[in-house]
Structure formats: structure tokens, C-alpha cells
Coordinates of C-alpha atoms in Angstrom, one line a residue:
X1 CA 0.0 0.0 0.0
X2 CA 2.9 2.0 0.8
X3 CA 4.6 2.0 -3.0
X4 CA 1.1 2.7 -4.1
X5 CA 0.4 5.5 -2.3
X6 CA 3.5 6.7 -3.4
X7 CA 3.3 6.3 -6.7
X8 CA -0.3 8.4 -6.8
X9 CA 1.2 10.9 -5.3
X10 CA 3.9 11.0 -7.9
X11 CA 1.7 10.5 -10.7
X12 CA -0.8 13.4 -8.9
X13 CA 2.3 15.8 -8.5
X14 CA 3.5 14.9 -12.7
X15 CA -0.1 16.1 -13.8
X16 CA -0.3 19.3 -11.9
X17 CA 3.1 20.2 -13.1
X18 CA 1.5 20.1 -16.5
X19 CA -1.9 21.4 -15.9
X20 CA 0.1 24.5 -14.0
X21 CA 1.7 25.5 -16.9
X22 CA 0.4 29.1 -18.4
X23 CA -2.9 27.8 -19.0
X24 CA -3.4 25.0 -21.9
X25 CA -4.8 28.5 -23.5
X26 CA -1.4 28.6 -24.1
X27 CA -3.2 26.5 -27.1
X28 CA -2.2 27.9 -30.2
X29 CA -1.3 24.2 -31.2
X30 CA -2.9 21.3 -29.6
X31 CA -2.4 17.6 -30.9
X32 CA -3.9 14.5 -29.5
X33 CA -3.2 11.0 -30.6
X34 CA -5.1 8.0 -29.4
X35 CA -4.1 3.8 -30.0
X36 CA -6.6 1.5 -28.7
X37 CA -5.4 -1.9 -28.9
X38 CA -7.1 -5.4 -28.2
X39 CA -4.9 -9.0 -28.1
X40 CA -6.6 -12.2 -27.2
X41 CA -3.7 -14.6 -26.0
X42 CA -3.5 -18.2 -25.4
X43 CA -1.0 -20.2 -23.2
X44 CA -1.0 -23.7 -22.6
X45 CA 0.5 -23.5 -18.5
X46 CA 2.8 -26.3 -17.4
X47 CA 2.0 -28.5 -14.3
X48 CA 3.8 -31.1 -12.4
X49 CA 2.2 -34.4 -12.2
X50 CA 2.8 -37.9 -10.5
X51 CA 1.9 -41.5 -10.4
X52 CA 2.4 -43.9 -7.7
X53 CA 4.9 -46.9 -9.2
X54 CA 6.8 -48.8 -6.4
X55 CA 10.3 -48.5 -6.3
X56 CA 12.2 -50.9 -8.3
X57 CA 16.3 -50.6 -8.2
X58 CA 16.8 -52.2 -11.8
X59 CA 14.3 -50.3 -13.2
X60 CA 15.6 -47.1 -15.4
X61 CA 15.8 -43.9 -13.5
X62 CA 13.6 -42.1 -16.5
X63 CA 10.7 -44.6 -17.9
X64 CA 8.0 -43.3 -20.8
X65 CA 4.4 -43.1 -20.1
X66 CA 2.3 -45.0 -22.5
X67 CA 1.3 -41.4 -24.5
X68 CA 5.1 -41.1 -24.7
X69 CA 5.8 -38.7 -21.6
X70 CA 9.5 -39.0 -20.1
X71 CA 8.8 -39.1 -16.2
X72 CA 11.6 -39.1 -14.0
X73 CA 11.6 -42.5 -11.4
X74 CA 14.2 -41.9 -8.2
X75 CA 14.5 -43.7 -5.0
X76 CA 10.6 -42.9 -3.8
X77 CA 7.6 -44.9 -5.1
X78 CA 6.3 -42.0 -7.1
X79 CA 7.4 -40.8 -10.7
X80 CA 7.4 -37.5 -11.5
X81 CA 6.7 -35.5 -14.9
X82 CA 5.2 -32.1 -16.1
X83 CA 2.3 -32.1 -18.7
X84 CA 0.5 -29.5 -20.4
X85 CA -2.7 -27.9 -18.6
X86 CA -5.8 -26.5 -19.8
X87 CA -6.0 -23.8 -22.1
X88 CA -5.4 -20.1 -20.4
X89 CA -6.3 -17.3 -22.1
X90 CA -6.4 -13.7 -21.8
X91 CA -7.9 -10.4 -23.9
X92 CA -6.8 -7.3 -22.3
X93 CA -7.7 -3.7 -23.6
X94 CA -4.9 -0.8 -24.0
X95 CA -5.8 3.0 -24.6
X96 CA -3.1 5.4 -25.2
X97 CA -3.4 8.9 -25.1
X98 CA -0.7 11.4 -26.3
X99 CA -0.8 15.4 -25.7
X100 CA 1.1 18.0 -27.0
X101 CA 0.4 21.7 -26.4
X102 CA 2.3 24.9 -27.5
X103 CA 2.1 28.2 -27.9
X104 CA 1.5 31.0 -26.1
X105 CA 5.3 31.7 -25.2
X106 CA 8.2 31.0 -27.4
X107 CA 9.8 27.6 -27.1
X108 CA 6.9 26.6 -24.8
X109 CA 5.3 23.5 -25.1
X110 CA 3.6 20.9 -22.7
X111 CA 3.5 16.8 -23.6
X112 CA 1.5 14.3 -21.7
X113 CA 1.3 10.1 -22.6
X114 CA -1.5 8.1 -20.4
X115 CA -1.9 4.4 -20.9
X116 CA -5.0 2.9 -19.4
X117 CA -5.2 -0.8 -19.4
X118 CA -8.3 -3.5 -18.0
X119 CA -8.9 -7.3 -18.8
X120 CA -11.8 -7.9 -21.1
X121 CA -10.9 -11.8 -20.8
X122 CA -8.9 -13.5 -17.5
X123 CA -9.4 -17.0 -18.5
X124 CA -6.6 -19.1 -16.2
X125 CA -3.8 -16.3 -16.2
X126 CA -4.1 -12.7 -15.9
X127 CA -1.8 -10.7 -18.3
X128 CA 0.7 -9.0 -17.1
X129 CA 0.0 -5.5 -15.1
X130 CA -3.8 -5.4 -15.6
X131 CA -3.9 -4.6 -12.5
X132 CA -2.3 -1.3 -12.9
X133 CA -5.6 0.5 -14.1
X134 CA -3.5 3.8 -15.2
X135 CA -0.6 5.0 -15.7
X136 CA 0.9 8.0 -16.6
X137 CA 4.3 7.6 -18.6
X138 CA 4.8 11.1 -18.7
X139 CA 3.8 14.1 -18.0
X140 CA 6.3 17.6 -18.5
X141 CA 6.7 21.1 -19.5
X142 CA 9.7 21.8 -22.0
X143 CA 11.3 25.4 -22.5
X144 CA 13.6 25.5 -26.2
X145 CA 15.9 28.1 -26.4
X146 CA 18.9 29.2 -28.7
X147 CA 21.1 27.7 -26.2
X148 CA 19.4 24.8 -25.5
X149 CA 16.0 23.0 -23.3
X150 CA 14.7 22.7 -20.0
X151 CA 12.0 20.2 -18.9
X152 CA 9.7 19.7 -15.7
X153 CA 8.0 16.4 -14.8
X154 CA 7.6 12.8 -15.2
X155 CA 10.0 12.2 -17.9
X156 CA 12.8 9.4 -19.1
X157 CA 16.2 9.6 -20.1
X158 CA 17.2 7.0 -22.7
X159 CA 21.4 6.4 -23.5
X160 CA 23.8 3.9 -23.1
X161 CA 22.8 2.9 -19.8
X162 CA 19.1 1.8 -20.8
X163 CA 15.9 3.2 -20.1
X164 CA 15.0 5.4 -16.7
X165 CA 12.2 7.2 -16.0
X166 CA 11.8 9.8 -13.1
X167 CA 9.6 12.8 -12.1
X168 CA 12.3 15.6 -11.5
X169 CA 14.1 18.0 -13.9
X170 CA 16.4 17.9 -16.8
X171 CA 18.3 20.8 -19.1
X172 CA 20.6 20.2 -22.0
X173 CA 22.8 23.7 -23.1
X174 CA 24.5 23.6 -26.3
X175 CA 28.0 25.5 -26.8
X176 CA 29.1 25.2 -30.6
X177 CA 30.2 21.4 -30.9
X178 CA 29.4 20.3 -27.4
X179 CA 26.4 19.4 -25.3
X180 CA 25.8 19.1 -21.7
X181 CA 22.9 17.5 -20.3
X182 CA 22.0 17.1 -16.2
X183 CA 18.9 15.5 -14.9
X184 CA 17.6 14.8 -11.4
X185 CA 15.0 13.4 -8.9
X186 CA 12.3 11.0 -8.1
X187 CA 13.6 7.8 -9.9
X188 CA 10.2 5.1 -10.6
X189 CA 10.8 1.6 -9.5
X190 CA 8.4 0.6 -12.2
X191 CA 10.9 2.2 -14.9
X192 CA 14.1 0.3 -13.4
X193 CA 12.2 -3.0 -12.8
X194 CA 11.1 -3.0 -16.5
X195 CA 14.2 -1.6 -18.0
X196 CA 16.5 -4.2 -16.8
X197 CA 14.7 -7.4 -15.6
X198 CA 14.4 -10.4 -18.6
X199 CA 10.8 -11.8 -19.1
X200 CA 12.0 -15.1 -17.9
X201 CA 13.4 -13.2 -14.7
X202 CA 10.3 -11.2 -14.3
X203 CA 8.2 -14.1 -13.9
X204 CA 10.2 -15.4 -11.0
X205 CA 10.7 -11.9 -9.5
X206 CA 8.0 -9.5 -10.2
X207 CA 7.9 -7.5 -7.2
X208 CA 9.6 -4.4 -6.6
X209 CA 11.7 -3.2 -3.6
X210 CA 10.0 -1.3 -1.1
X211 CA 11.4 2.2 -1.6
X212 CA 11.6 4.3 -4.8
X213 CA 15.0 6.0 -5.4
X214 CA 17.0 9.2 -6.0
X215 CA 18.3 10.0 -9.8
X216 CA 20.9 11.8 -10.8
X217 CA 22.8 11.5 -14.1
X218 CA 24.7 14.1 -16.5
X219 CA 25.8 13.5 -20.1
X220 CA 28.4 15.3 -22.6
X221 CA 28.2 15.3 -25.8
X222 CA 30.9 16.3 -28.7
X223 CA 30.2 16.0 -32.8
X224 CA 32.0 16.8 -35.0
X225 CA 31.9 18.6 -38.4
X226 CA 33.1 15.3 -40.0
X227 CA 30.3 14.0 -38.3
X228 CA 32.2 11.7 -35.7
X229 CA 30.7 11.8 -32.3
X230 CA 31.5 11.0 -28.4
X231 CA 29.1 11.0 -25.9
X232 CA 29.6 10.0 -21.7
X233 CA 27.3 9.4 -19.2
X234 CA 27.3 8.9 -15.7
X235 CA 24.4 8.1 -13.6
X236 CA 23.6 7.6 -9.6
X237 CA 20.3 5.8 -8.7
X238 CA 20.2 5.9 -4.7
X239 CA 17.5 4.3 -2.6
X240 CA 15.1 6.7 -1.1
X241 CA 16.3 7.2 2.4
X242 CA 20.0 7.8 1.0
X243 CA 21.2 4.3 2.6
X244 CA 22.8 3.0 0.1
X245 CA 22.4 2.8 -4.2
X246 CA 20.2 0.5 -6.6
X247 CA 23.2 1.3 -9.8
X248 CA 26.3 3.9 -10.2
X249 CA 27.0 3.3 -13.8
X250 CA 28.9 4.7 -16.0
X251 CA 28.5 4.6 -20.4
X252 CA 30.6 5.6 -23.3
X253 CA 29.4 5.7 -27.4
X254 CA 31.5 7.0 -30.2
X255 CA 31.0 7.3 -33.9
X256 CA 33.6 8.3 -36.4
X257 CA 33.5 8.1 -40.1
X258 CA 36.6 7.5 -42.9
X259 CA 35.0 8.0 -46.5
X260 CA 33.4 5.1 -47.0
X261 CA 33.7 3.6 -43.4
X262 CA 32.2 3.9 -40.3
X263 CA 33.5 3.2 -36.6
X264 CA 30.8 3.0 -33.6
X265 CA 31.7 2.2 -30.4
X266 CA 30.0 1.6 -27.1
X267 CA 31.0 0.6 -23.5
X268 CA 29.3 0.3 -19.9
X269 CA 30.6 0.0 -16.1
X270 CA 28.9 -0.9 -13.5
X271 CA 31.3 0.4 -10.6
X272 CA 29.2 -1.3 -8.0
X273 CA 30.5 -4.7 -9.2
X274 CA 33.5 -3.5 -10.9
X275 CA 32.2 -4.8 -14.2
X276 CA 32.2 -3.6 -18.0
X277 CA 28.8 -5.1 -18.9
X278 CA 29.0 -4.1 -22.4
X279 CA 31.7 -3.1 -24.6
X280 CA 31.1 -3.0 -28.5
X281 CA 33.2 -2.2 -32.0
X282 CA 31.4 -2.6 -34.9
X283 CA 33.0 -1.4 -38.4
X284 CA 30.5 -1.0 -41.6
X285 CA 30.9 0.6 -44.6
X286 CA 28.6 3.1 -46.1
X287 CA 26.5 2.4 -48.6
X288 CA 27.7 3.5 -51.8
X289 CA 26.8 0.3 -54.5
X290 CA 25.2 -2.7 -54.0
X291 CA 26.7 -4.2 -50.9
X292 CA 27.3 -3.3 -47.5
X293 CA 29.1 -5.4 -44.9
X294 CA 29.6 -5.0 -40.9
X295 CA 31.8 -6.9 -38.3
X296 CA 31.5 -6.3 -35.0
X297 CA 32.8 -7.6 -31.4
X298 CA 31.2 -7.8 -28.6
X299 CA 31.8 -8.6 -24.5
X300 CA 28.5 -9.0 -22.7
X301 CA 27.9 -9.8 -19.1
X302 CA 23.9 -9.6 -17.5
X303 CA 23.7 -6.1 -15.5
X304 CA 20.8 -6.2 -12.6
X305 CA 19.8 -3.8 -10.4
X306 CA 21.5 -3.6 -7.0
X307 CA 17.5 -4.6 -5.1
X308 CA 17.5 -7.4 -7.2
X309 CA 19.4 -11.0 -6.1
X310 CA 20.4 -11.8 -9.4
X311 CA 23.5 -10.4 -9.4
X312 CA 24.5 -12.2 -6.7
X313 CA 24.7 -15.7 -8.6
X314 CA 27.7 -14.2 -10.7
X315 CA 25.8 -13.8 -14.1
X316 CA 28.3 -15.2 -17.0
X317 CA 28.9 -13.5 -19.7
X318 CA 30.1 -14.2 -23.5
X319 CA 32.1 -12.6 -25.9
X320 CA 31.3 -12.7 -29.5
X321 CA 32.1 -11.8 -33.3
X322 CA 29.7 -11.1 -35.8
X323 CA 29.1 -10.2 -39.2
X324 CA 26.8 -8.9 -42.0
X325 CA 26.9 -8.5 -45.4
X326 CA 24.0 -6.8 -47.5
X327 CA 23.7 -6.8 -51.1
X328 CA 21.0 -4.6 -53.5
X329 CA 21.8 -4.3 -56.8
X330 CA 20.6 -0.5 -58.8
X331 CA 17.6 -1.5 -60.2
X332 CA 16.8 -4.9 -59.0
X333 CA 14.0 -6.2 -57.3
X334 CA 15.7 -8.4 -54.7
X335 CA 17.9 -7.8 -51.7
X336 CA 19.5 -10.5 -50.1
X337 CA 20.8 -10.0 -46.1
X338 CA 23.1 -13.0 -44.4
X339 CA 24.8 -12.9 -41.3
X340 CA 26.5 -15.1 -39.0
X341 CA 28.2 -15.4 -35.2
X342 CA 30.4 -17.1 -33.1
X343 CA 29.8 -16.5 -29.3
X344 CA 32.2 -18.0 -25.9
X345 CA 30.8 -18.2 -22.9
X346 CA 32.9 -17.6 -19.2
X347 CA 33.4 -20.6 -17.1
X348 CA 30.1 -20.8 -15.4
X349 CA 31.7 -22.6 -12.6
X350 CA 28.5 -25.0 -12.5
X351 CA 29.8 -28.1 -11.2
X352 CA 29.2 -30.2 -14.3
X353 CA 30.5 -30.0 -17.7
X354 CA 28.8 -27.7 -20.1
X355 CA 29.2 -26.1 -23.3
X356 CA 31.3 -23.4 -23.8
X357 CA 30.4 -21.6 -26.7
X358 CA 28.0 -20.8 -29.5
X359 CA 26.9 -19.9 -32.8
X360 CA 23.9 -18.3 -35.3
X361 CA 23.7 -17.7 -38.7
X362 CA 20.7 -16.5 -41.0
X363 CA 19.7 -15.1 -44.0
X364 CA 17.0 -12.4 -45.0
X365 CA 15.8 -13.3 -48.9
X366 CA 13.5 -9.7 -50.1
X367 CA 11.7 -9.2 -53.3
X368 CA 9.8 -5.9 -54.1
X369 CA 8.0 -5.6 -57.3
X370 CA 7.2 -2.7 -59.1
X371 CA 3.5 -3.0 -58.2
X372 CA 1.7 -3.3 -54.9
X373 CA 3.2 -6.5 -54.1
X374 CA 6.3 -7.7 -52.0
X375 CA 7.6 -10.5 -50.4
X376 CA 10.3 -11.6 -47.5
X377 CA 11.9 -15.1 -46.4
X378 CA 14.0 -15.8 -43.4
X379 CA 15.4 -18.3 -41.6
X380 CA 18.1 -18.6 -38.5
X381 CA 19.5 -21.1 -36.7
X382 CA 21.5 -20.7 -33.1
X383 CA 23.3 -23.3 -31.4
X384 CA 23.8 -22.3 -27.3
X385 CA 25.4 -23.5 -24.3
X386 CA 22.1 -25.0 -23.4
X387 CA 19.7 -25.4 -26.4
X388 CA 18.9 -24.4 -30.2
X389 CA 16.7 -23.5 -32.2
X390 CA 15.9 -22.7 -35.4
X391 CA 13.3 -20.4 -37.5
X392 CA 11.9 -19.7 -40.9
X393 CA 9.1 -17.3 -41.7
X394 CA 7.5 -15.9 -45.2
X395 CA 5.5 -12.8 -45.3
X396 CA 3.7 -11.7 -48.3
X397 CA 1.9 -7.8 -48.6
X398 CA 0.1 -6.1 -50.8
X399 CA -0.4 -2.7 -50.2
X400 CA -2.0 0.4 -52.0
X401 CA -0.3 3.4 -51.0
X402 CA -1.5 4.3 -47.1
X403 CA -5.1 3.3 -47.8
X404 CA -4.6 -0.4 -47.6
X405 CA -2.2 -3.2 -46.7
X406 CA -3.0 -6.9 -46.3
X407 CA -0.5 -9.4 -45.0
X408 CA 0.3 -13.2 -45.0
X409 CA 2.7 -14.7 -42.5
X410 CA 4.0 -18.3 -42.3
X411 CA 6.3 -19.5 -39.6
X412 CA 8.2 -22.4 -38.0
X413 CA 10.3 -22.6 -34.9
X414 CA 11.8 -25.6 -33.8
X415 CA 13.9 -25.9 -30.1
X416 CA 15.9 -28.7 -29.0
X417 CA 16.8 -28.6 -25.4
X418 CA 19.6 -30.1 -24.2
X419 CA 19.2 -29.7 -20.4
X420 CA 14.9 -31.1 -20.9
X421 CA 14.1 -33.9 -23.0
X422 CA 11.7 -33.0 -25.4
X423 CA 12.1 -31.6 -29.6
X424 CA 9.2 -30.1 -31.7
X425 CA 8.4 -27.3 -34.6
X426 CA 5.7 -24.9 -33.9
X427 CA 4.0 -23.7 -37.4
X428 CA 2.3 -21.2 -37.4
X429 CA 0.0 -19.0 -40.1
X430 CA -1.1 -15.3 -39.5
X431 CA -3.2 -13.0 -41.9
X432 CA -3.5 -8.8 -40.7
X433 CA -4.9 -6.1 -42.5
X434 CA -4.8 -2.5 -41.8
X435 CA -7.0 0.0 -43.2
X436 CA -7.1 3.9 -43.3
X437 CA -10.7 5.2 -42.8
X438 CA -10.0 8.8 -42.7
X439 CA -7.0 11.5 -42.9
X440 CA -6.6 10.7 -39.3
X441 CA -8.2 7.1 -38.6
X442 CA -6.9 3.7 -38.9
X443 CA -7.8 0.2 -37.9
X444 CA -6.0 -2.7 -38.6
X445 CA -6.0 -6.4 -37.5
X446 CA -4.3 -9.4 -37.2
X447 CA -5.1 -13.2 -36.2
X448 CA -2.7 -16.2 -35.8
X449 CA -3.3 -19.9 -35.5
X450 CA 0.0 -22.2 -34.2
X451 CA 1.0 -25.8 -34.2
X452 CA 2.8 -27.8 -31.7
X453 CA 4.3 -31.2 -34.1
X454 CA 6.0 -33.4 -31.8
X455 CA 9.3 -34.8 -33.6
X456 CA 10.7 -38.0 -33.9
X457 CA 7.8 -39.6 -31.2
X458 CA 10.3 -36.7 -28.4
X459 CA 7.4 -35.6 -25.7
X460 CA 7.1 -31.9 -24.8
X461 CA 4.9 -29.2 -24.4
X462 CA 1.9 -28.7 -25.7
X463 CA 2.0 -25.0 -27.8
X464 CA -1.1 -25.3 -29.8
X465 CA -2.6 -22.1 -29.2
X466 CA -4.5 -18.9 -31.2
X467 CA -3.7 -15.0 -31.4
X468 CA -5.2 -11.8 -32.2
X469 CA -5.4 -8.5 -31.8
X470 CA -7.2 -5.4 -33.3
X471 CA -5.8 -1.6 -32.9
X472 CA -7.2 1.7 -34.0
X473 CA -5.4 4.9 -34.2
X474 CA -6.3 8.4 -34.3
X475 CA -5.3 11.7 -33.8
X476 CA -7.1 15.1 -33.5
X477 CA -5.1 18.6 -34.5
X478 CA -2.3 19.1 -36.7
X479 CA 0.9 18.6 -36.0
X480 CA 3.9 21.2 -35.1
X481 CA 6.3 19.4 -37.4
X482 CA 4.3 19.4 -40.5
X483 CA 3.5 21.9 -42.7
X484 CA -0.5 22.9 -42.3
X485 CA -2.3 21.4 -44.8
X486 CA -5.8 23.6 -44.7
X487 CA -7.1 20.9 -42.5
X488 CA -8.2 19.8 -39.4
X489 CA -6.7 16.5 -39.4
X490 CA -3.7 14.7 -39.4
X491 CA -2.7 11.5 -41.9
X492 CA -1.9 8.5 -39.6
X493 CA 0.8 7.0 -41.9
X494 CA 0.6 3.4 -41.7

């Protein structure tokens, strides 16, 4: 109750910051966009099961069931296995709303994104935060001047270091080449906990710590007329009563270009650890005829949040080397994309022996004709440390300028798991179409149908399931960085 009250507050304080601006008469300009989205999702939910079967020393440790099910036999007279359950399902409803406002004083503008969110199905699971009714992503008041911007209220800051976001105050001054950029104040668990925390790590730990935090960050910012770049950033998060931090982390990018080259860069330290938890250098040429290739390397270690226990099982990391090469001839149709990497793990220090290293490779085949039609084919394939998997997908579209597109998808995914016992390809098949009613109104839709084929007589999960989803968008006023068309209305492009 406490976080909750909390955030309220927060979210209260963010929206009178914005509706004490110089009134919204301000309103020489007002734009408002709205998505409202529906997705019906099935899952199939996993469930441990057991039989009674006396125990039996000569009798192999993992025995099949007579629908083919591995279940695992030890030194008790029960076996054990997990089976598919019941079909969950879930529909919820999204409605975003988008604000801008300016006018009235130069450089002046205020911005405002809402997302409301409640379940229209709860069949057996209930999809992720539905139970936060509203919330208010942000909410701030921005001053541009010659020598550069100031903004008040809930607000993020996006860089090297990830995604934060925070209900305080940020300015960025410009001085010829450089930048400098400060921001400061009520960091949002929500924001970190999102940012940073996997899916599969989410579902084990989706609870917050009890106390918000502090933020402060700053960022510099040189470029170049050559159009090379370097940017740092440092950032503080600080738990609310000052006790100790959640992340000091620190973030360097760089860009530099050489004719037809290109050199980017980018690093991050975590000096709570005393670990770099990304650092990148990735050379690619510039377009300039029909191919383009890349190679990059890479040193990757898992970065959690100091309220988290993650971190504390030593996360291992990789390092890896990649590359890409594109090809479009002048005046063909087809483009053809193919890439490839080799990843090494760290010693995980396990206890047993596991694999050390990895590798993917894929290719992108793309056809575009001179009509309305076009098509795409891909396929991948990955070999980790504890699985693989591989995927192909087709998509077809026909589209008629921003009035009309229609889509086919085909897929299949296959996993092998080396740690569960248990292979399979999922197919699925997927048909959307999207439609532009007016100048500023658009619906479009998708459903999906997927296959769980068991391979080779291997038992597994069940991932039979259906998918849809419907989403209309609209928007009411022009918009400041268009030119005024006479009208009301703005074009939703597609």
C-alpha cells in the first residue's frame, strides 16, 4: 500500500506540473493521438504431475508413459513428470493517449502520454500489469531556447545505460560542438524494474523493492563537423532514504566516419560490481553500391539492479564476433541480407561439464516488385550452451499506397533442449490487414493460428494455441512538425 500510495502521489504531482503550466490556453497548437489496442492470447501452463509406481532398483531412472511422456523414477515410489494444462487465455484492452500543447510563449510546449489498461478476458492467467488500471508515462513542461531545453515532470532519459524514467528536472545547453545535459529526482521503481529485468526473470521476481530512489545523471556530448561523435554518461540511482544505491553506472558511445567507413563504439561499467557489462566495435561501410558489410565484437555480461538478487549468482557473460553483409543491386528487385556469429561463454563454474560456446547464422531473402506487391523469407538457426533453435518465416503484402495493406505470415520454430528432454516445430500462419478510414483514422488487425508437431515420437509441451489483436489509431489537431495542410486533421501514416 505504501509503494502505491507513493506512486499516486507521484503520478498526482507529474499532472499538476503540467496542468500549471500558463494555462493550456497557451493553445495555439494542440495535438492529441489515441491507439486503442485489443490482443486475445492463449497459453498452454505447465504442471507437475505424478503417479504412484513402487520402487524398483533395476528399473531405469527415466521410464515413458504410454502417451510417450519422459517421467523421472528416483528412489521414492512415485514418478514424477510435467504435462500440459488447460488452455489459459487472456484479452486485455490498452488506450493510449498522447498530448502535446504549444504556444502562447516562445519555445513553450507541454507533452502528456496516459496508458489505461483492464482485462476484457482472464481466462486461467491474468496478463501481465492489468492490475495497474492507469498510468501516466509522462507528463512535463519543455522550454527550447537558442542555447538549448529545459524540462519539468515525469520524464525518461534514454542512453547507453538503458531506459529510466523519473519525475524531477532535466536541461541540455549547447556551446558550438558540445552538449551538456544534467537530470535529477524521483527515480520510478516501475521504470528500473522494467528496464533491466528479462521476461524469464520477471516471472520469477516481479515485485519491486519497497522504496523508490534518487536519480541523478549528466551527459556530454561532442560532434564533430566530420560527423564523428562522443558522448559520456554517468548516472547515480540511490535508494530513497540515502542508505545505500540500486546502480552507479557509467556509459561511453563513439561514432567516427573515414570515406566510406564507419567506426561505432560503445561501453558500460557498473562500478558497483566492478564490471564492464557491455563493450562493442562494430566497423560497416557506407552504402555506396550494391553491398554493405559490418563486423562487430562484442563482451557482454547480465547487468541487474542492486535490489535485485540476481547479481549475486555471478551472471556469466560471453564474448562474441559477428558479421553482416547486404547486397542490392541499382535497379533490382531483390535484396539479399546473411549474417553469422560465433559466441564464448565464461566458465560458469557449475559443477558439471557444459558447453562453452555458440553460434547463429541466418539469412534475409526480399523481393519488391514494381506493383503493390512484396515479399520476405528468413530463416536462422542458433546453437547455445544449453539449447537451439531454429526459425523460418515468409510474409507476403500487398499494399495500396496508405489506404490499404494486407498481409500473409508463415512460420516455424523448432527448439531442441539439451538440459529437458523433449524436440518439436511450432508452425504457425497469420493473416492482418490494416486500413485507413480517414485522414486521421486507422484500424488494422491481425489473427494467428500455431502448431505444436512433436518430432521423432520426443514428448514436450503442448503449444497449440490462437492469437489476435485489433488496434485503431487516431489523432485530433495538426501537428507542429508538419506543414499545415488547410485541414483539421492529421494522416496516420501506416
Amino acid at each position: 500500500m505504501r509503494d502505491r500510495s507513493r506512486r499516486s502521489a507521484a503520478l498526482i504531482g507529474a499532472l499538476m506540473a503540467v496542468t500549471a503550466a500558463p494555462p493550456v490556453a497557451m493553445a495555439q497548437g494542440l495535438r492529441i493521438t489515441g491507439v486503442t489496442s485489443m490482443q486475445y492470447v492463449q497459453l498452454r501452463p505447465m504442471a507437475r504431475d505424478s503417479t504412484f509406481a513402487p520402487y524398483d532398483p533395476n528399473a531405469e531412472e527415466w521410464r515413458p508413459r504410454p502417451d510417450g511422456v519422459l517421467m523421472h523414477c528416483g528412489s521414492s515410489n512415485y514418478c514424477y513428470w510435467y504435462a500440459s494444462q488447460a488452455v489459459a487465455s487472456a484479452a486485455p484492452v490498452l488506450q493510449d493517449l498522447s498530448l502535446t500543447a504549444w504556444g502562447g510563449a516562445q519555445g513553450l510546449s507541454v507533452h502528456a502520454d496516459v496508458r489505461a489498461r483492464a482485462p476484457l478476458i482472464a481466462k486461467g492467467f491474468t496478463y501481465p500489469r492489468s492490475d495497474d488500471a492507469v498510468s501516466l508515462l509522462d507528463a512535463y513542461v519543455e522550454v527550447q531556447r537558442s542555447w538549448g531545453r529545459a524540462r519539468f515532470g515525469r520524464q525518461w532519459v534514454i542512453g547507453g545505460l538503458g531506459s529510466y524514467d523519473f519525475d524531477g528536472a532535466s536541461a541540455l545547453v549547447r556551446r558550438g560542438r558540445w552538449s551538456y545535459e544534467g537530470w535529477a529526482g524521483r527515480a520510478l521503481i516501475g521504470g528500473l524494474n522494467d528496464s533491466h529485468a528479462s521476461g524469464a526473470l520477471a516471472t520469477l521476481e516481479n515485485f519491486p523493492p519497497d522504496q523508490d530512489g534518487w536519480i541523478l545523471g549528466a551527459r556530454t556530448r561532442l560532434r564533430t563537423a566530420a560527423g564523428s561523435s562522443l558522448a559520456a554518461m554517468y548516472q547515480r540511482v540511490l535508494i530513497a532514504d540515502r542508505s545505500g544505491v540500486y546502480s552507479e553506472r557509467a556509459a561511453l558511445d563513439a561514432t567516427t566516419r573515414w570515406s566510406a567507413l564507419a567506426l561505432d563504439g560503445a561501453a558500460a561499467y557498473d562500478f558497483a560490481t566492478g564490471v564492464w557489462n557491455e563493450a562493442r566495435l562494430r566497423l560497416h561501410t557506407m552504402r555506396a553500391g550494391p553491398a554493405a558489410m559490418s563486423a562487430e565484437l562484442r563482451h557482454h555480461v547480465p547487468f541487474f539492479e542492486l535490489w535485485t538478487i540476481w547479481g549475486a549468482f555471478n551472471p556469466v557473460g560471453y564474448n562474441e564476433a559477428r558479421s553482416t553483409v547486404d547486397w542490392h543491386p541499382a535497379g533490382s528487385h531483390v535484396t539479399l541480407s546473411a549474417h553469422g556469429a560465433y559466441r564464448k561463454y565464461e566458465d560458469a563454474d557449475a559443477g558439471v561439464s557444459l558447453r562453452t560456446d555458440g553460434w547463429r547464422a541466418g539469412a534475409d531473402l526480399g523481393w519488391a516488385g514494381s506493383g503493390s506487391f512484396s515479399a520476405l523469407g528468413t530463416y536462422e538457426v542458433t546453437i547455445g550452451n544449453g539449447a537451439s533453435r531454429n526459425d523460418a518465416s515468409a510474409a507476403l503484402r500487398y499494399t495500396r499506397g496508405d489506404a490499404l495493406a494486407v498481409g500473409l505470415d508463415l512460420s516455424a520454430l523448432q527448439n531442441i533442449y539439451e538440459f529437458r528432454v523433449g524436440t518439436g516445430r511450432v508452425f504457425g500462419v497469420a493473416v492482418s490487414v490494416a486500413r485507413r478510414i480517414v485522414d486521421d483514422l486507422r484500424l488494422s488487425g491481425d489473427v494467428g493460428i500455431y502448431r505444436h508437431q512433436q518430432l521423432l515420437g520426443a514428448p514436450g509441451p503442448d503449444w497449440n494455441q490462437q492469437r489476435a489483436s485489433l488496434r485503431l489509431e487516431w489523432s485530433v489537431g495538426r501537428d507542429p512538425g508538419l506543414a499545415s495542410t488547410g485541414r483539421p486533421g492529421v494522416t496516420v501514416t501506416p
